[in-house]
CSV table of C-alpha atoms in Angstrom, one decimal:
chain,number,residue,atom,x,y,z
D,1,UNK,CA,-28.3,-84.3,-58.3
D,2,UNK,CA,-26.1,-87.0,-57.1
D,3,UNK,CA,-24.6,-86.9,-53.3
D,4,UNK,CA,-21.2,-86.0,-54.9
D,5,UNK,CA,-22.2,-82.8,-56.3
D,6,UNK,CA,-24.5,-81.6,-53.3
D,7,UNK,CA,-21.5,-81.9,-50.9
D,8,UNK,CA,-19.5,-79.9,-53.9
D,9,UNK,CA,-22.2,-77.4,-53.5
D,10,UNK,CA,-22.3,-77.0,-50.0
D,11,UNK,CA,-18.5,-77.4,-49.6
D,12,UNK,CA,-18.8,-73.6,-52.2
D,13,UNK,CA,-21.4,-72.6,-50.0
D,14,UNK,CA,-19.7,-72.8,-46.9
D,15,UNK,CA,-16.1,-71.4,-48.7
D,16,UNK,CA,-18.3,-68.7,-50.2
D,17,UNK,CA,-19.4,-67.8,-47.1
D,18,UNK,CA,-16.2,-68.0,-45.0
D,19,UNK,CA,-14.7,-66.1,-47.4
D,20,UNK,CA,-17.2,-63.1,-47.3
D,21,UNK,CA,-17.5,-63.6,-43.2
D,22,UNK,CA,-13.3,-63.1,-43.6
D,23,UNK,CA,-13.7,-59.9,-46.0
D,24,UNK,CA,-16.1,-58.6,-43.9
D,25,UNK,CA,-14.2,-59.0,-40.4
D,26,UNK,CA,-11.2,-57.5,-42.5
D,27,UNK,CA,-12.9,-54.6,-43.6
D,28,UNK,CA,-14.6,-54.2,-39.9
D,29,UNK,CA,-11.2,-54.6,-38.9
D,30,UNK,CA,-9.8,-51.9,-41.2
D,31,UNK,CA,-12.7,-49.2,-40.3
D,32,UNK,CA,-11.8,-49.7,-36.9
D,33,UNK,CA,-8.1,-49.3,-37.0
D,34,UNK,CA,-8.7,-46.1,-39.4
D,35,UNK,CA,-10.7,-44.8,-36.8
D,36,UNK,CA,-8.3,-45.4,-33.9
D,37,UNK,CA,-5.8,-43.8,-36.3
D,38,UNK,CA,-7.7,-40.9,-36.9
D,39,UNK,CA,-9.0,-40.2,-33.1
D,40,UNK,CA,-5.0,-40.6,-32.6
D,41,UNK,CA,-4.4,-38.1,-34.9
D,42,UNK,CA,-6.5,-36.1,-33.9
D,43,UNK,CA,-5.0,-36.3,-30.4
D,44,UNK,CA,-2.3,-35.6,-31.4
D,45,UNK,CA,-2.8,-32.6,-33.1
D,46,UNK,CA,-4.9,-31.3,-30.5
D,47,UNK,CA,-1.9,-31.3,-28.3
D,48,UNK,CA,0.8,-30.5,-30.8
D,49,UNK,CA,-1.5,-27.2,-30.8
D,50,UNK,CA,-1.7,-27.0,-27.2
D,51,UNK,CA,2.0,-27.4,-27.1
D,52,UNK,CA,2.4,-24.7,-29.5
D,53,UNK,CA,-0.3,-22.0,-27.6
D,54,UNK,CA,2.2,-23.2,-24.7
D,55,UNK,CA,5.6,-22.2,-26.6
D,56,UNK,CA,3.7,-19.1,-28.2
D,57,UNK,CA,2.8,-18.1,-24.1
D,58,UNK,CA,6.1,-19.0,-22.6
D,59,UNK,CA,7.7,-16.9,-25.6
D,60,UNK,CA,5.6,-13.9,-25.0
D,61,UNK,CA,6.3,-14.1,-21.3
D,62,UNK,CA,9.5,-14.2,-21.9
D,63,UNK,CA,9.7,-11.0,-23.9
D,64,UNK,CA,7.6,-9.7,-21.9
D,65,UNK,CA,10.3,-10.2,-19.4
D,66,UNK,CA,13.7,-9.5,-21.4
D,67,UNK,CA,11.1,-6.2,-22.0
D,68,UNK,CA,10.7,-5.3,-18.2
D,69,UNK,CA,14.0,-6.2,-17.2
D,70,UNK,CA,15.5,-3.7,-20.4
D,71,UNK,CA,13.1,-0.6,-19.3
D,72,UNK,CA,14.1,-1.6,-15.9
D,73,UNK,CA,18.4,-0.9,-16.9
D,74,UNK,CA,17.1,2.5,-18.8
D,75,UNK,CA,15.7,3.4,-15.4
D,76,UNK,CA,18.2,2.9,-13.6
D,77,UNK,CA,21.1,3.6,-15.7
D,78,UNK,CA,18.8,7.1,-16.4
D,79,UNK,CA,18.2,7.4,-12.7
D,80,UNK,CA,22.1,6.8,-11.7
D,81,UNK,CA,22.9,9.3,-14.6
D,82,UNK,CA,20.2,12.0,-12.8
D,83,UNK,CA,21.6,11.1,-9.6
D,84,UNK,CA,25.4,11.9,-10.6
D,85,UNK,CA,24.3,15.6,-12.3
D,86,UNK,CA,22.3,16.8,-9.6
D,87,UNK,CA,25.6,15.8,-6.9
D,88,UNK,CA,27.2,18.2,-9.4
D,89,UNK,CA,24.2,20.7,-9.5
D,90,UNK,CA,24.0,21.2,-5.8
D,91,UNK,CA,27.7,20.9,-5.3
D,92,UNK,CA,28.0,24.2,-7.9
D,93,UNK,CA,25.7,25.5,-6.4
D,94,UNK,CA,28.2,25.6,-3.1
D,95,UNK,CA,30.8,26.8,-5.0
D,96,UNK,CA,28.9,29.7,-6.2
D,97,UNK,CA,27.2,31.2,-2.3
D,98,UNK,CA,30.6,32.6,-1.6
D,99,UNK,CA,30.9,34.2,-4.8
D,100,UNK,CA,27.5,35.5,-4.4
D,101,UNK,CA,28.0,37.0,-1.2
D,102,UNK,CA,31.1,39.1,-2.3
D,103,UNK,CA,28.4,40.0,-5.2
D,104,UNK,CA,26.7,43.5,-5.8
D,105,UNK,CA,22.7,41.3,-5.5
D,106,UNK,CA,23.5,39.9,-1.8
D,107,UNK,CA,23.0,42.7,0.1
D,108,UNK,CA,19.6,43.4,-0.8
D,109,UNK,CA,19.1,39.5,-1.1
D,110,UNK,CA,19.5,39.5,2.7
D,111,UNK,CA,17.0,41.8,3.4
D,112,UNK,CA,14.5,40.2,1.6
D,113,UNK,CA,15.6,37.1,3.1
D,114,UNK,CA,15.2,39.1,6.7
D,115,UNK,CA,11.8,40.7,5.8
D,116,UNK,CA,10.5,37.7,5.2
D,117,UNK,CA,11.3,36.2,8.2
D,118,UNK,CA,9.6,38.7,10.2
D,119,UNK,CA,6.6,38.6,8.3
D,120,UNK,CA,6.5,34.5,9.1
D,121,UNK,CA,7.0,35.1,12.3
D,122,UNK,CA,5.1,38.0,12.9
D,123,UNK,CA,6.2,38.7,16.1
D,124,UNK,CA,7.1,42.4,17.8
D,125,UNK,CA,10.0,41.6,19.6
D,126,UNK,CA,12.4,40.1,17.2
D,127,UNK,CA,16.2,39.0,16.8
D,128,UNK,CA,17.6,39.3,13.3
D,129,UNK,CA,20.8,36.7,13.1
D,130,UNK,CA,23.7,36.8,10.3
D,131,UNK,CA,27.0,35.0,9.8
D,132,UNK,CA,29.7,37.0,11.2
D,133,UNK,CA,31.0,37.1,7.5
D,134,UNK,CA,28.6,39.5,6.6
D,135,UNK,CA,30.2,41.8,8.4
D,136,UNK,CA,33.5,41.4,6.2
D,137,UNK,CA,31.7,41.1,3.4
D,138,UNK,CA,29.0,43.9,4.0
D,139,UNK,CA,30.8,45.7,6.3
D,140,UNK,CA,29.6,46.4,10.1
D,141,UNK,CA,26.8,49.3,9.0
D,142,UNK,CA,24.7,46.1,7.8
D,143,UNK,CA,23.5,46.1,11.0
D,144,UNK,CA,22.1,49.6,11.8
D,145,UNK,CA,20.8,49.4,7.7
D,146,UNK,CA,19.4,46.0,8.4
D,147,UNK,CA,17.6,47.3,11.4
D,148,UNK,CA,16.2,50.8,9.9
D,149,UNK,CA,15.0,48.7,6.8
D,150,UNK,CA,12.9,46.7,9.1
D,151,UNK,CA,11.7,48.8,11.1
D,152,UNK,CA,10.5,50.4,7.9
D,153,UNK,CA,8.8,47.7,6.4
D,154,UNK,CA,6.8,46.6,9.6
D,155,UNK,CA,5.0,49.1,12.0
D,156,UNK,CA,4.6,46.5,14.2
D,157,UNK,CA,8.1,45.7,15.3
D,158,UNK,CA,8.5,47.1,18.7
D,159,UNK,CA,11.7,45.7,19.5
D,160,UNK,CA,14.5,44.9,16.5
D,161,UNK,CA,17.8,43.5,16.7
D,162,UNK,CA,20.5,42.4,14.3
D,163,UNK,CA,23.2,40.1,15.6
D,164,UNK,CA,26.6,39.0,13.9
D,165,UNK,CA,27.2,35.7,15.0
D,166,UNK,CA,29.8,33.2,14.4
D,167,UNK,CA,27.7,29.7,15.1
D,168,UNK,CA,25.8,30.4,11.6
D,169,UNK,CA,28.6,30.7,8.4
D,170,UNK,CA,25.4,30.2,5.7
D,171,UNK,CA,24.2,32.7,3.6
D,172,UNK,CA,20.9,34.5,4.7
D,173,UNK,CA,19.6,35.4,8.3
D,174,UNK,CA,17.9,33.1,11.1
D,175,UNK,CA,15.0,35.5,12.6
D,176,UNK,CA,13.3,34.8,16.0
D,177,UNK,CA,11.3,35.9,18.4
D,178,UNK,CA,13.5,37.7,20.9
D,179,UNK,CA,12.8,35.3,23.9
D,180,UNK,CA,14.1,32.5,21.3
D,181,UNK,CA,11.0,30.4,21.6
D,182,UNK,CA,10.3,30.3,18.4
D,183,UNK,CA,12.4,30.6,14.8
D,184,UNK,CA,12.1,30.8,11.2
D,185,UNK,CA,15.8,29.5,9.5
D,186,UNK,CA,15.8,31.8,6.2
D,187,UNK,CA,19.6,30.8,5.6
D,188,UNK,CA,20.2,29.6,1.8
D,189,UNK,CA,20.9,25.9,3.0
D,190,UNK,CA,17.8,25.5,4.9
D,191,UNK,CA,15.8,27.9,1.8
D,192,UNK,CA,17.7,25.0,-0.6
D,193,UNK,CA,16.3,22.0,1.5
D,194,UNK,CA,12.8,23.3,1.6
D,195,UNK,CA,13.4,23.7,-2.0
D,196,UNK,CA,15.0,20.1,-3.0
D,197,UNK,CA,12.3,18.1,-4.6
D,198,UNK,CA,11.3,20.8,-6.9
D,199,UNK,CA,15.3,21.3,-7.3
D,200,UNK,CA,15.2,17.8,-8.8
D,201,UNK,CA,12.4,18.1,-10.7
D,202,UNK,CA,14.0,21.5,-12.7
D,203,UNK,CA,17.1,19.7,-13.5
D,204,UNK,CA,15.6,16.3,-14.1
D,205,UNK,CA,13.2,17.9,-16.4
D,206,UNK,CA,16.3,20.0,-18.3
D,207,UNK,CA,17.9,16.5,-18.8
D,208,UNK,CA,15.0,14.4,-19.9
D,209,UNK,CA,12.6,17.0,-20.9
D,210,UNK,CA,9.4,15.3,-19.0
């Protein structure tokens, strides 16, 4: 082989050689930037999920609150509702003591409402006390009737005394012990305050039905 043709063959050699050292760094190149590509993708997704489980939590926290703030106007709305029927409730039933004590049931309502008085008390010397409009509306023999029925239904009385009296206008009687050291209020607003939260609970159960 002549000089010519070995520098010929070398000169393939070294192209060959270069060119497949090219390829190669090309194709090392390629893998690399397909990795970089992918581990960017995947990045990317990963927080293009993370994102979304944010937007999916923010979402359900806020109709969780658009949810608590509705139930929230029921309640109230409900509760202002409940609030303006029972004003009318307990003003009717104003409106309706004076009827009842013109009414054929008060009379013996206020001895019950006396009796048990005494019996809280359970004292022997004892002041009976009613509105000085009992005596129009029941007529001035309350007294001595009021007295006898007493007397009548405890044996321990020793001392009884029924007394019109103009401070008290309610409904019912104030009983105490005749020295006044101790009372028991049985008048019809002081029976309705004792009574008030189960008062709301009646009509807030007829309006709501729980």
């Amino acid at each position: 082989m002549s000089s010519e043709n070995s520098v010929e063959v070398i000169c393939r050699q070294i192209e060959t050689a270069a060119k497949k050292e090219a390829e190669e760094i090309v194709e090392a190149a390629r893998q690399k930037a397909e990795s970089i590509l992918k581990g960017a993708e995947e990045k990317l997704k990963e927080k293009e999920e993370l994102f979304g489980r944010k937007i999916d939590k923010l979402r359900q926290e806020k109709e969780k609150s658009v949810l608590s703030y509705l139930r929230l106007e029921e309640k109230r709305a409900r509760l202002s509702s409940f609030e303006e029927v029972f004003r009318e409730v307990l003003a009717s039933l104003e409106e309706e003591k004076e009827n009842f004590r013109h009414g054929s049931l008060y009379r013996d309502t206020l001895k019950q409402l006396a009796k048990e008085g005494v019996e809280v008390l359970g004292q022997e010397r004892i002041r009976v006390i009613v509105s000085s409009h009992e005596k129009e509306a029941l007529g001035e023999e309350l007294k001595p009737e009021l007295e006898e029925f007493l007397r009548q239904s405890f044996s321990f009385l020793k001392e009884i005394e029924v007394v019109f009296s103009d401070v008290y206008s309610d409904l019912g009687a104030v009983v105490e012990e005749k020295e006044g050291r101790v009372l028991f209020d049985n008048t019809f607003s002081q029976r309705q305050r004792r009574a008030y939260n189960e008062i709301r609970k009646i009509v807030y159960e007829r309006l709501y039905g729980t």
